[in-house]
Amino acid sequence: YEPDAVELGWTAQRLAELQERLSEPQAAVATYSRLVQLWRGADRPLQDILADVRVRIAALRGTNPDQ
């Protein structure tokens, strides 16, 4: 368990959400991607959040999240 990784993850998620709102899709994708990398080995509750993050990344890229 890495407390810094968890806290940094929440911060990255919020930053990416704000970047989406500010119509900065490339920045949002980059931040969401860092979050996915940071939490790649996370426990189940965080993996559920990452599933949503992957859907957001796909939507911002205009692709299918299952690809």
Backbone as JSON Lines, residues from 0, in Angstrom:
{"i":0,"aa":"Y","n":[0.85,-1.18,0.0],"ca":[0.0,0.0,0.0],"c":[0.88,1.23,0.0]}
{"i":1,"aa":"E","n":[0.64,2.11,-0.94],"ca":[1.4,3.35,-1.03],"c":[0.45,4.53,-0.86]}
{"i":2,"aa":"P","n":[0.43,5.14,0.33],"ca":[-0.51,6.25,0.56],"c":[-0.33,7.39,-0.43]}
{"i":3,"aa":"D","n":[0.91,7.67,-0.8],"ca":[1.14,8.77,-1.74],"c":[0.52,8.48,-3.1]}
{"i":4,"aa":"A","n":[0.59,7.23,-3.54],"ca":[0.01,6.87,-4.84],"c":[-1.5,7.03,-4.82]}
{"i":5,"aa":"V","n":[-2.11,6.68,-3.7],"ca":[-3.57,6.81,-3.6],"c":[-3.95,8.29,-3.62]}
{"i":6,"aa":"E","n":[-3.3,9.08,-2.79],"ca":[-3.64,10.51,-2.72],"c":[-3.34,11.22,-4.04]}
{"i":7,"aa":"L","n":[-2.21,10.9,-4.64],"ca":[-1.87,11.49,-5.93],"c":[-2.89,11.09,-6.99]}
{"i":8,"aa":"G","n":[-3.37,9.87,-6.9],"ca":[-4.39,9.4,-7.85],"c":[-5.65,10.23,-7.8]}
{"i":9,"aa":"W","n":[-6.13,10.51,-6.58],"ca":[-7.35,11.33,-6.45],"c":[-7.13,12.72,-7.03]}
{"i":10,"aa":"T","n":[-5.94,13.26,-6.8],"ca":[-5.61,14.58,-7.32],"c":[-5.56,14.56,-8.85]}
{"i":11,"aa":"A","n":[-4.95,13.52,-9.41],"ca":[-4.89,13.39,-10.87],"c":[-6.28,13.25,-11.47]}
{"i":12,"aa":"Q","n":[-7.13,12.48,-10.81],"ca":[-8.49,12.31,-11.31],"c":[-9.22,13.66,-11.35]}
{"i":13,"aa":"R","n":[-9.1,14.41,-10.29],"ca":[-9.79,15.72,-10.25],"c":[-9.22,16.67,-11.29]}
{"i":14,"aa":"L","n":[-7.9,16.69,-11.45],"ca":[-7.27,17.54,-12.45],"c":[-7.78,17.19,-13.85]}
{"i":15,"aa":"A","n":[-7.85,15.91,-14.17],"ca":[-8.32,15.49,-15.49],"c":[-9.78,15.9,-15.7]}
{"i":16,"aa":"E","n":[-10.6,15.79,-14.66],"ca":[-11.99,16.23,-14.77],"c":[-12.07,17.73,-15.07]}
{"i":17,"aa":"L","n":[-11.23,18.5,-14.41],"ca":[-11.21,19.95,-14.67],"c":[-10.71,20.24,-16.08]}
{"i":18,"aa":"Q","n":[-9.72,19.5,-16.53],"ca":[-9.22,19.69,-17.89],"c":[-10.31,19.38,-18.91]}
{"i":19,"aa":"E","n":[-11.11,18.36,-18.64],"ca":[-12.25,18.07,-19.52],"c":[-13.2,19.26,-19.57]}
{"i":20,"aa":"R","n":[-13.53,19.79,-18.41],"ca":[-14.46,20.93,-18.34],"c":[-13.93,22.15,-19.07]}
{"i":21,"aa":"L","n":[-12.61,22.31,-19.05],"ca":[-11.99,23.46,-19.7],"c":[-11.72,23.21,-21.19]}
{"i":22,"aa":"S","n":[-12.28,22.14,-21.71],"ca":[-12.12,21.78,-23.12],"c":[-10.65,21.6,-23.5]}
{"i":23,"aa":"E","n":[-9.94,20.87,-22.66],"ca":[-8.54,20.54,-22.91],"c":[-8.42,19.0,-22.98]}
{"i":24,"aa":"P","n":[-8.97,18.41,-24.05],"ca":[-9.01,16.95,-24.1],"c":[-7.65,16.27,-24.11]}
{"i":25,"aa":"Q","n":[-6.67,16.84,-24.77],"ca":[-5.34,16.2,-24.81],"c":[-4.71,16.18,-23.42]}
{"i":26,"aa":"A","n":[-4.87,17.27,-22.7],"ca":[-4.33,17.33,-21.34],"c":[-5.07,16.35,-20.44]}
{"i":27,"aa":"A","n":[-6.39,16.25,-20.6],"ca":[-7.18,15.32,-19.8],"c":[-6.77,13.87,-20.08]}
{"i":28,"aa":"V","n":[-6.57,13.53,-21.33],"ca":[-6.14,12.17,-21.68],"c":[-4.78,11.88,-21.04]}
{"i":29,"aa":"A","n":[-3.88,12.82,-21.11],"ca":[-2.55,12.62,-20.52],"c":[-2.64,12.42,-19.01]}
{"i":30,"aa":"T","n":[-3.45,13.2,-18.35],"ca":[-3.6,13.09,-16.9],"c":[-4.31,11.8,-16.51]}
{"i":31,"aa":"Y","n":[-5.39,11.47,-17.23],"ca":[-6.07,10.2,-16.97],"c":[-5.12,9.02,-17.2]}
{"i":32,"aa":"S","n":[-4.3,9.1,-18.22],"ca":[-3.36,8.02,-18.52],"c":[-2.34,7.85,-17.4]}
{"i":33,"aa":"R","n":[-1.88,8.96,-16.83],"ca":[-0.98,8.88,-15.69],"c":[-1.68,8.2,-14.5]}
{"i":34,"aa":"L","n":[-2.95,8.51,-14.32],"ca":[-3.72,7.88,-13.24],"c":[-3.82,6.37,-13.45]}
{"i":35,"aa":"V","n":[-4.1,5.94,-14.67],"ca":[-4.17,4.51,-14.97],"c":[-2.84,3.84,-14.66]}
{"i":36,"aa":"Q","n":[-1.75,4.47,-15.03],"ca":[-0.42,3.92,-14.76],"c":[-0.15,3.87,-13.26]}
{"i":37,"aa":"L","n":[-0.51,4.91,-12.56],"ca":[-0.26,5.01,-11.12],"c":[-1.01,3.93,-10.35]}
{"i":38,"aa":"W","n":[-2.25,3.69,-10.73],"ca":[-3.11,2.74,-10.01],"c":[-3.18,1.38,-10.69]}
{"i":39,"aa":"R","n":[-2.29,1.05,-11.58],"ca":[-2.37,-0.2,-12.35],"c":[-2.46,-1.44,-11.48]}
{"i":40,"aa":"G","n":[-1.86,-1.45,-10.3],"ca":[-1.91,-2.62,-9.43],"c":[-2.82,-2.43,-8.23]}
{"i":41,"aa":"A","n":[-3.75,-1.51,-8.35],"ca":[-4.61,-1.15,-7.22],"c":[-5.63,-2.24,-6.88]}
{"i":42,"aa":"D","n":[-6.17,-2.14,-5.68],"ca":[-7.22,-3.05,-5.23],"c":[-8.5,-2.82,-6.01]}
{"i":43,"aa":"R","n":[-9.43,-3.76,-5.85],"ca":[-10.7,-3.78,-6.61],"c":[-11.46,-2.44,-6.59]}
{"i":44,"aa":"P","n":[-11.65,-1.78,-5.47],"ca":[-12.42,-0.52,-5.5],"c":[-11.81,0.53,-6.44]}
{"i":45,"aa":"L","n":[-10.48,0.6,-6.45],"ca":[-9.84,1.56,-7.35],"c":[-9.89,1.08,-8.79]}
{"i":46,"aa":"Q","n":[-9.85,-0.23,-9.0],"ca":[-9.97,-0.77,-10.36],"c":[-11.31,-0.41,-10.98]}
{"i":47,"aa":"D","n":[-12.36,-0.38,-10.16],"ca":[-13.68,0.04,-10.66],"c":[-13.65,1.48,-11.14]}
{"i":48,"aa":"I","n":[-12.94,2.32,-10.41],"ca":[-12.79,3.72,-10.82],"c":[-11.99,3.8,-12.12]}
{"i":49,"aa":"L","n":[-10.95,2.98,-12.22],"ca":[-10.13,2.98,-13.44],"c":[-10.92,2.53,-14.66]}
{"i":50,"aa":"A","n":[-11.88,1.66,-14.47],"ca":[-12.73,1.25,-15.6],"c":[-13.45,2.47,-16.17]}
{"i":51,"aa":"D","n":[-13.96,3.31,-15.29],"ca":[-14.61,4.56,-15.74],"c":[-13.61,5.5,-16.39]}
{"i":52,"aa":"V","n":[-12.43,5.58,-15.84],"ca":[-11.39,6.44,-16.4],"c":[-11.04,5.97,-17.81]}
{"i":53,"aa":"R","n":[-10.95,4.68,-18.02],"ca":[-10.64,4.16,-19.37],"c":[-11.75,4.51,-20.37]}
{"i":54,"aa":"V","n":[-12.99,4.5,-19.91],"ca":[-14.11,4.91,-20.77],"c":[-13.98,6.39,-21.11]}
{"i":55,"aa":"R","n":[-13.61,7.2,-20.14],"ca":[-13.43,8.64,-20.4],"c":[-12.31,8.89,-21.39]}
{"i":56,"aa":"I","n":[-11.2,8.16,-21.22],"ca":[-10.08,8.3,-22.16],"c":[-10.54,7.96,-23.58]}
{"i":57,"aa":"A","n":[-11.24,6.86,-23.72],"ca":[-11.73,6.44,-25.03],"c":[-12.66,7.48,-25.63]}
{"i":58,"aa":"A","n":[-13.55,8.03,-24.81],"ca":[-14.47,9.05,-25.31],"c":[-13.72,10.3,-25.77]}
{"i":59,"aa":"L","n":[-12.72,10.69,-25.02],"ca":[-11.94,11.87,-25.39],"c":[-11.14,11.63,-26.67]}
{"i":60,"aa":"R","n":[-10.72,10.38,-26.86],"ca":[-9.99,10.03,-28.08],"c":[-10.91,9.68,-29.23]}
{"i":61,"aa":"G","n":[-12.18,9.44,-28.92],"ca":[-13.13,9.05,-29.95],"c":[-12.97,7.61,-30.37]}
{"i":62,"aa":"T","n":[-12.57,6.74,-29.4],"ca":[-12.37,5.33,-29.7],"c":[-13.22,4.46,-28.77]}
{"i":63,"aa":"N","n":[-13.15,3.16,-29.02],"ca":[-13.86,2.18,-28.2],"c":[-12.96,1.79,-27.02]}
{"i":64,"aa":"P","n":[-13.45,1.85,-25.76],"ca":[-12.59,1.54,-24.61],"c":[-12.14,0.07,-24.55]}
{"i":65,"aa":"D","n":[-12.79,-0.8,-25.29],"ca":[-12.43,-2.22,-25.27],"c":[-11.33,-2.58,-26.27]}
{"i":66,"aa":"Q","n":[-10.87,-1.61,-27.02],"ca":[-9.83,-1.88,-28.01],"c":[-8.46,-1.85,-27.38]}
